[in-house]
PDB file of C-alpha atoms in Angstrom:
ATOM      1  CA  MET G  30      21.369   1.385 -47.116  1.00 53.00           C
ATOM      2  CA  LEU G  31      22.085   5.080 -46.163  1.00 46.00           C
ATOM      3  CA  GLY G  32      18.241   5.487 -45.865  1.00 50.00           C
ATOM      4  CA  ALA G  33      18.043   2.762 -43.322  1.00 46.00           C
ATOM      5  CA  ALA G  34      20.959   4.275 -41.342  1.00 44.00           C
ATOM      6  CA  LEU G  35      19.326   7.668 -41.391  1.00 39.00           C
ATOM      7  CA  ALA G  36      15.909   6.194 -40.232  1.00 44.00           C
ATOM      8  CA  ALA G  37      17.602   4.330 -37.264  1.00 41.00           C
ATOM      9  CA  VAL G  38      19.380   7.684 -36.130  1.00 40.00           C
ATOM     10  CA  LEU G  39      16.098   9.481 -36.342  1.00 39.00           C
ATOM     11  CA  ALA G  40      14.192   6.847 -34.461  1.00 42.00           C
ATOM     12  CA  VAL G  41      16.857   6.903 -31.637  1.00 39.00           C
ATOM     13  CA  GLY G  42      16.652  10.747 -31.756  1.00 42.00           C
ATOM     14  CA  LEU G  43      12.867  10.710 -31.265  1.00 39.00           C
ATOM     15  CA  VAL G  44      12.815   7.996 -28.438  1.00 38.00           C
ATOM     16  CA  ALA G  45      15.378  10.329 -26.514  1.00 40.00           C
ATOM     17  CA  CYS G  46      12.677  13.173 -26.651  1.00 42.00           C
ATOM     18  CA  ALA G  47       9.732  10.947 -25.613  1.00 39.00           C
ATOM     19  CA  PRO G  48       8.305  12.359 -22.315  1.00 42.00           C
ATOM     20  CA  ASP G  49       9.649  10.671 -19.125  1.00 41.00           C
ATOM     21  CA  PRO G  50       6.928  11.199 -16.458  1.00 42.00           C
ATOM     22  CA  VAL G  51       9.413  10.895 -13.539  1.00 38.00           C
ATOM     23  CA  ALA G  52      11.598  13.442 -15.221  1.00 41.00           C
ATOM     24  CA  GLU G  53       8.947  15.960 -15.735  1.00 47.00           C
ATOM     25  CA  GLN G  54       7.669  15.637 -12.226  1.00 42.00           C
ATOM     26  CA  TYR G  55      11.301  16.422 -11.024  1.00 41.00           C
ATOM     27  CA  LEU G  56      11.623  19.324 -13.441  1.00 48.00           C
ATOM     28  CA  ASN G  57       8.228  20.721 -12.164  1.00 51.00           C
ATOM     29  CA  GLY G  58       9.271  20.499  -8.670  1.00 47.00           C
ATOM     30  CA  GLU G  59       6.574  17.759  -7.942  1.00 45.00           C
ATOM     31  CA  ASP G  60       7.068  14.847  -5.638  1.00 38.00           C
ATOM     32  CA  LYS G  61       4.324  12.588  -6.695  1.00 39.00           C
ATOM     33  CA  GLY G  62       6.021   9.227  -6.661  1.00 39.00           C
ATOM     34  CA  TYR G  63       9.270   7.347  -7.043  1.00 35.00           C
ATOM     35  CA  ILE G  64       9.276   4.678  -9.665  1.00 39.00           C
ATOM     36  CA  ALA G  65      11.894   1.772  -9.522  1.00 40.00           C
ATOM     37  CA  ALA G  66      12.505  -0.588 -12.194  1.00 41.00           C
ATOM     38  CA  ASN G  67      10.554  -3.388 -10.406  1.00 57.00           C
ATOM     39  CA  GLY G  68       7.403  -1.440 -10.335  1.00 69.00           C
ATOM     40  CA  PHE G  69       7.650  -0.288  -6.757  1.00 83.00           C
ATOM     41  CA  THR G  70       6.120   3.223  -6.346  1.00 93.00           C
ATOM     42  CA  VAL G  71       5.437   5.567  -3.434  1.00 95.00           C
ATOM     43  CA  LEU G  72       2.767   8.226  -3.540  1.00 95.00           C
ATOM     44  CA  GLU G  73       2.126  10.692  -0.816  1.00 96.00           C
ATOM     45  CA  ILE G  74      -0.985  12.669  -0.944  1.00 97.00           C
ATOM     46  CA  ALA G  75      -1.083  16.177   0.788  1.00 97.00           C
ATOM     47  CA  PRO G  76      -3.835  16.670   3.241  1.00 97.00           C
ATOM     48  CA  GLU G  77      -5.759  19.059   1.147  1.00 97.00           C
ATOM     49  CA  ASP G  78      -5.625  16.718  -1.886  1.00 97.00           C
ATOM     50  CA  ARG G  79      -7.109  13.646   0.013  1.00 97.00           C
ATOM     51  CA  GLU G  80     -10.429  12.140  -0.665  1.00 95.00           C
ATOM     52  CA  ASP G  81     -13.139  11.228   1.824  1.00 96.00           C
ATOM     53  CA  PRO G  82     -12.391   8.746   4.435  1.00 97.00           C
ATOM     54  CA  ILE G  83     -12.859   5.094   3.594  1.00 97.00           C
ATOM     55  CA  GLU G  84     -15.508   2.908   5.340  1.00 97.00           C
ATOM     56  CA  PHE G  85     -14.535  -0.717   4.947  1.00 98.00           C
ATOM     57  CA  ALA G  86     -15.369  -3.758   7.005  1.00 97.00           C
ATOM     58  CA  GLY G  87     -15.407  -7.590   6.767  1.00 97.00           C
ATOM     59  CA  VAL G  88     -14.382 -10.802   8.559  1.00 98.00           C
ATOM     60  CA  THR G  89     -11.003 -11.671   9.742  1.00 98.00           C
ATOM     61  CA  GLU G  90      -9.247 -14.919   9.238  1.00 98.00           C
ATOM     62  CA  ASP G  91     -10.163 -15.813  12.664  1.00 97.00           C
ATOM     63  CA  GLY G  92     -14.027 -15.108  12.124  1.00 98.00           C
ATOM     64  CA  GLU G  93     -13.984 -11.830  13.982  1.00 97.00           C
ATOM     65  CA  GLU G  94     -16.180  -9.046  12.669  1.00 97.00           C
ATOM     66  CA  PHE G  95     -13.897  -5.827  11.659  1.00 97.00           C
ATOM     67  CA  ASP G  96     -15.306  -2.475  10.947  1.00 98.00           C
ATOM     68  CA  SER G  97     -13.076   0.704  10.139  1.00 97.00           C
ATOM     69  CA  ALA G  98     -14.956   2.696  12.557  1.00 97.00           C
ATOM     70  CA  ASP G  99     -13.153   0.886  15.375  1.00 94.00           C
ATOM     71  CA  LEU G 100     -10.101   2.539  14.197  1.00 94.00           C
ATOM     72  CA  ALA G 101     -11.210   6.082  14.370  1.00 92.00           C
ATOM     73  CA  GLY G 102      -8.505   8.404  15.328  1.00 96.00           C
ATOM     74  CA  ASP G 103      -5.674   5.941  14.531  1.00 97.00           C
ATOM     75  CA  VAL G 104      -3.158   6.044  11.627  1.00 98.00           C
ATOM     76  CA  THR G 105      -3.990   2.764   9.941  1.00 98.00           C
ATOM     77  CA  VAL G 106      -1.763   0.610   7.456  1.00 98.00           C
ATOM     78  CA  VAL G 107      -3.789  -1.450   5.090  1.00 98.00           C
ATOM     79  CA  ASN G 108      -1.875  -4.241   3.088  1.00 98.00           C
ATOM     80  CA  PHE G 109      -3.495  -5.963   0.363  1.00 98.00           C
ATOM     81  CA  TRP G 110      -2.029  -9.455  -0.126  1.00 97.00           C
ATOM     82  CA  TYR G 111      -2.310 -13.145  -0.782  1.00 97.00           C
ATOM     83  CA  ALA G 112      -0.367 -16.163   0.336  1.00 97.00           C
ATOM     84  CA  GLY G 113       0.951 -17.174  -3.096  1.00 96.00           C
ATOM     85  CA  CYS G 114       2.283 -13.830  -3.828  1.00 95.00           C
ATOM     86  CA  PRO G 115       6.164 -13.861  -3.813  1.00 95.00           C
ATOM     87  CA  PRO G 116       6.474 -10.144  -3.020  1.00 95.00           C
ATOM     88  CA  CYS G 117       4.010 -10.479  -0.272  1.00 96.00           C
ATOM     89  CA  ARG G 118       6.330 -13.172   1.281  1.00 97.00           C
ATOM     90  CA  VAL G 119       9.310 -10.871   0.974  1.00 96.00           C
ATOM     91  CA  GLU G 120       7.679  -7.696   2.651  1.00 97.00           C
ATOM     92  CA  ALA G 121       5.757  -9.533   5.512  1.00 98.00           C
ATOM     93  CA  PRO G 122       8.744  -9.277   7.824  1.00 97.00           C
ATOM     94  CA  ASP G 123       9.060  -5.496   7.306  1.00 98.00           C
ATOM     95  CA  LEU G 124       5.371  -4.922   7.684  1.00 98.00           C
ATOM     96  CA  GLU G 125       5.424  -6.995  10.931  1.00 98.00           C
ATOM     97  CA  ALA G 126       8.399  -4.899  12.208  1.00 98.00           C
ATOM     98  CA  VAL G 127       6.685  -1.501  11.646  1.00 98.00           C
ATOM     99  CA  TRP G 128       3.539  -2.968  13.389  1.00 98.00           C
ATOM    100  CA  GLN G 129       5.579  -3.970  16.401  1.00 98.00           C
ATOM    101  CA  ASP G 130       7.364  -0.655  16.702  1.00 98.00           C
ATOM    102  CA  TYR G 131       4.020   1.619  16.506  1.00 98.00           C
ATOM    103  CA  GLN G 132       1.228  -0.405  17.655  1.00 96.00           C
ATOM    104  CA  ASP G 133       1.477   1.282  21.032  1.00 97.00           C
ATOM    105  CA  GLU G 134       1.458   4.689  19.203  1.00 96.00           C
ATOM    106  CA  GLY G 135      -1.948   5.090  17.732  1.00 96.00           C
ATOM    107  CA  VAL G 136      -1.084   2.925  14.651  1.00 98.00           C
ATOM    108  CA  ALA G 137      -3.332   0.076  13.632  1.00 98.00           C
ATOM    109  CA  PHE G 138      -2.519  -2.602  10.861  1.00 98.00           C
ATOM    110  CA  ILE G 139      -5.105  -4.679   9.021  1.00 98.00           C
ATOM    111  CA  GLY G 140      -4.399  -7.008   5.975  1.00 98.00           C
ATOM    112  CA  VAL G 141      -6.984  -7.513   3.217  1.00 98.00           C
ATOM    113  CA  ASN G 142      -6.259 -11.116   1.657  1.00 98.00           C
ATOM    114  CA  THR G 143      -7.685 -10.945  -1.864  1.00 96.00           C
ATOM    115  CA  LEU G 144      -7.517 -14.613  -2.879  1.00 97.00           C
ATOM    116  CA  ASP G 145      -7.294 -16.961   0.088  1.00 98.00           C
ATOM    117  CA  GLU G 146      -9.491 -18.879   2.447  1.00 98.00           C
ATOM    118  CA  PRO G 147      -8.985 -18.456   6.321  1.00 98.00           C
ATOM    119  CA  ASP G 148      -6.862 -21.599   6.887  1.00 98.00           C
ATOM    120  CA  THR G 149      -4.269 -20.447   4.156  1.00 98.00           C
ATOM    121  CA  ALA G 150      -4.179 -17.002   5.530  1.00 98.00           C
ATOM    122  CA  LYS G 151      -3.659 -18.426   9.040  1.00 98.00           C
ATOM    123  CA  ALA G 152      -0.765 -20.739   7.804  1.00 98.00           C
ATOM    124  CA  PHE G 153       0.819 -17.623   6.141  1.00 98.00           C
ATOM    125  CA  ALA G 154       0.566 -15.516   9.398  1.00 98.00           C
ATOM    126  CA  GLU G 155       2.166 -18.549  11.326  1.00 98.00           C
ATOM    127  CA  THR G 156       5.097 -18.897   8.886  1.00 98.00           C
ATOM    128  CA  TYR G 157       5.966 -15.314   8.481  1.00 97.00           C
ATOM    129  CA  GLY G 158       5.201 -14.255  12.250  1.00 97.00           C
ATOM    130  CA  ILE G 159       2.359 -11.810  11.280  1.00 98.00           C
ATOM    131  CA  THR G 160       0.376 -10.758  14.314  1.00 98.00           C
ATOM    132  CA  TYR G 161      -2.013  -8.094  13.092  1.00 98.00           C
ATOM    133  CA  PRO G 162      -5.421  -9.515  11.397  1.00 98.00           C
ATOM    134  CA  SER G 163      -6.535  -9.697   7.705  1.00 98.00           C
ATOM    135  CA  LEU G 164      -9.820  -9.412   6.241  1.00 98.00           C
ATOM    136  CA  MET G 165     -10.769 -12.267   4.029  1.00 98.00           C
ATOM    137  CA  ASP G 166     -12.013 -10.496   0.991  1.00 97.00           C
ATOM    138  CA  ALA G 167     -11.664 -13.052  -1.758  1.00 96.00           C
ATOM    139  CA  GLN G 168     -15.446 -13.926  -1.806  1.00 95.00           C
ATOM    140  CA  THR G 169     -16.910 -10.514  -1.702  1.00 94.00           C
ATOM    141  CA  GLY G 170     -14.065  -8.036  -2.735  1.00 95.00           C
ATOM    142  CA  GLU G 171     -15.993  -5.515  -0.537  1.00 96.00           C
ATOM    143  CA  ALA G 172     -12.919  -4.353   1.241  1.00 96.00           C
ATOM    144  CA  LYS G 173     -10.976  -3.885  -2.079  1.00 95.00           C
ATOM    145  CA  LEU G 174     -13.902  -2.185  -3.843  1.00 95.00           C
ATOM    146  CA  ALA G 175     -14.095   0.253  -0.909  1.00 97.00           C
ATOM    147  CA  PHE G 176     -10.691   1.333  -1.521  1.00 96.00           C
ATOM    148  CA  ALA G 177     -10.657   1.250  -5.527  1.00 94.00           C
ATOM    149  CA  ARG G 178     -13.384   4.092  -5.238  1.00 93.00           C
ATOM    150  CA  VAL G 179     -10.811   6.473  -3.909  1.00 94.00           C
ATOM    151  CA  ILE G 180      -7.531   5.157  -5.040  1.00 94.00           C
ATOM    152  CA  SER G 181      -6.290   2.672  -7.502  1.00 90.00           C
ATOM    153  CA  ILE G 182      -4.893  -0.683  -6.265  1.00 88.00           C
ATOM    154  CA  GLN G 183      -3.195  -1.981  -9.492  1.00 82.00           C
ATOM    155  CA  ALA G 184      -0.979  -4.494  -8.041  1.00 89.00           C
ATOM    156  CA  THR G 185      -0.522  -6.964  -5.345  1.00 94.00           C
ATOM    157  CA  PRO G 186       0.921  -6.220  -2.861  1.00 96.00           C
ATOM    158  CA  THR G 187      -0.177  -2.735  -2.335  1.00 97.00           C
ATOM    159  CA  THR G 188       0.147  -1.025   1.244  1.00 98.00           C
ATOM    160  CA  LEU G 189      -2.014   2.097   2.060  1.00 98.00           C
ATOM    161  CA  VAL G 190      -1.447   4.571   5.066  1.00 98.00           C
ATOM    162  CA  LEU G 191      -4.582   6.202   6.111  1.00 98.00           C
ATOM    163  CA  ASP G 192      -4.308   9.361   8.004  1.00 98.00           C
ATOM    164  CA  LYS G 193      -6.419   9.755  11.502  1.00 97.00           C
ATOM    165  CA  GLN G 194      -9.473  10.731   9.715  1.00 97.00           C
ATOM    166  CA  GLY G 195      -9.326   7.384   7.568  1.00 98.00           C
ATOM    167  CA  ARG G 196      -8.232   9.127   4.250  1.00 98.00           C
ATOM    168  CA  VAL G 197      -5.542   7.854   1.975  1.00 98.00           C
ATOM    169  CA  ALA G 198      -2.459   9.489   2.945  1.00 98.00           C
ATOM    170  CA  ALA G 199       0.056   7.325   1.036  1.00 98.00           C
ATOM    171  CA  ARG G 200       0.115   4.436  -1.251  1.00 97.00           C
ATOM    172  CA  VAL G 201       2.979   1.854  -1.741  1.00 96.00           C
ATOM    173  CA  LEU G 202       2.431  -0.040  -4.973  1.00 95.00           C
ATOM    174  CA  GLY G 203       4.378  -3.213  -5.085  1.00 94.00           C
ATOM    175  CA  GLU G 204       6.724  -4.931  -2.938  1.00 95.00           C
ATOM    176  CA  LEU G 205       7.869  -2.604   0.087  1.00 94.00           C
ATOM    177  CA  GLU G 206      11.467  -2.196  -0.461  1.00 92.00           C
ATOM    178  CA  SER G 207      12.566  -1.584   3.244  1.00 94.00           C
ATOM    179  CA  ALA G 208      10.627  -1.145   6.659  1.00 97.00           C
ATOM    180  CA  SER G 209      12.230   2.366   6.878  1.00 97.00           C
ATOM    181  CA  ILE G 210      10.008   3.601   3.918  1.00 96.00           C
ATOM    182  CA  LEU G 211       6.569   2.573   5.531  1.00 98.00           C
ATOM    183  CA  GLU G 212       8.012   3.760   8.953  1.00 98.00           C
ATOM    184  CA  THR G 213       8.706   7.104   7.298  1.00 97.00           C
ATOM    185  CA  LEU G 214       5.087   7.260   5.901  1.00 98.00           C
ATOM    186  CA  VAL G 215       3.602   6.083   9.270  1.00 98.00           C
ATOM    187  CA  LYS G 216       5.601   8.919  11.079  1.00 97.00           C
ATOM    188  CA  ASP G 217       4.320  11.614   8.498  1.00 97.00           C
ATOM    189  CA  ALA G 218       0.875  10.575   9.117  1.00 97.00           C
ATOM    190  CA  LEU G 219       1.241  10.540  12.953  1.00 97.00           C
ATOM    191  CA  ALA G 220       2.756  13.972  12.906  1.00 96.00           C
ATOM    192  CA  GLU G 221      -0.291  15.510  11.250  1.00 95.00           C
ATOM    193  CA  SER G 222      -2.890  17.084  13.415  1.00 79.00           C
ATOM    194  CA  ALA G 223      -6.060  15.203  13.981  1.00 62.00           C
TER     195      ALA G 223
END
């Protein structure tokens, strides 16, 4: 009986000593990311640490050809989503709000629909008032693959902010918790020199 109690106390003590990556980041003065209980994380990447620009292309839900070269010089927000994803529905108004606020300031938005057919994507856009286009990536996975070569897309939704050179400047993994978070990331990327 005493042995079992001692083992339990020892186990609790060992768990308390287990490394906590967020605490370690804070203690080291790093700002790599915030991790919330729901899996939401924000990662900002310093300009000197960014990978090469990402080139991606595809066809939108309206059948239009899209190429990332058309966005050269713009800060670009890329949102990976699909219509049946509950967090995608929740964050849709925040994405649209930031798009409306910044579309005339050198900011582009493009969705990457990872699962649906065009009609489903159009119905989602109509229901949630989304006015920016989405690439239909379910059949080829080419857009997602282009990004996965540079940064992990571990969850849906994932939102990326690309700098003016087309490099990943920030990643929001999971449901965007507020428009202000994305707005801050977009402002940071806009403030950088080209």
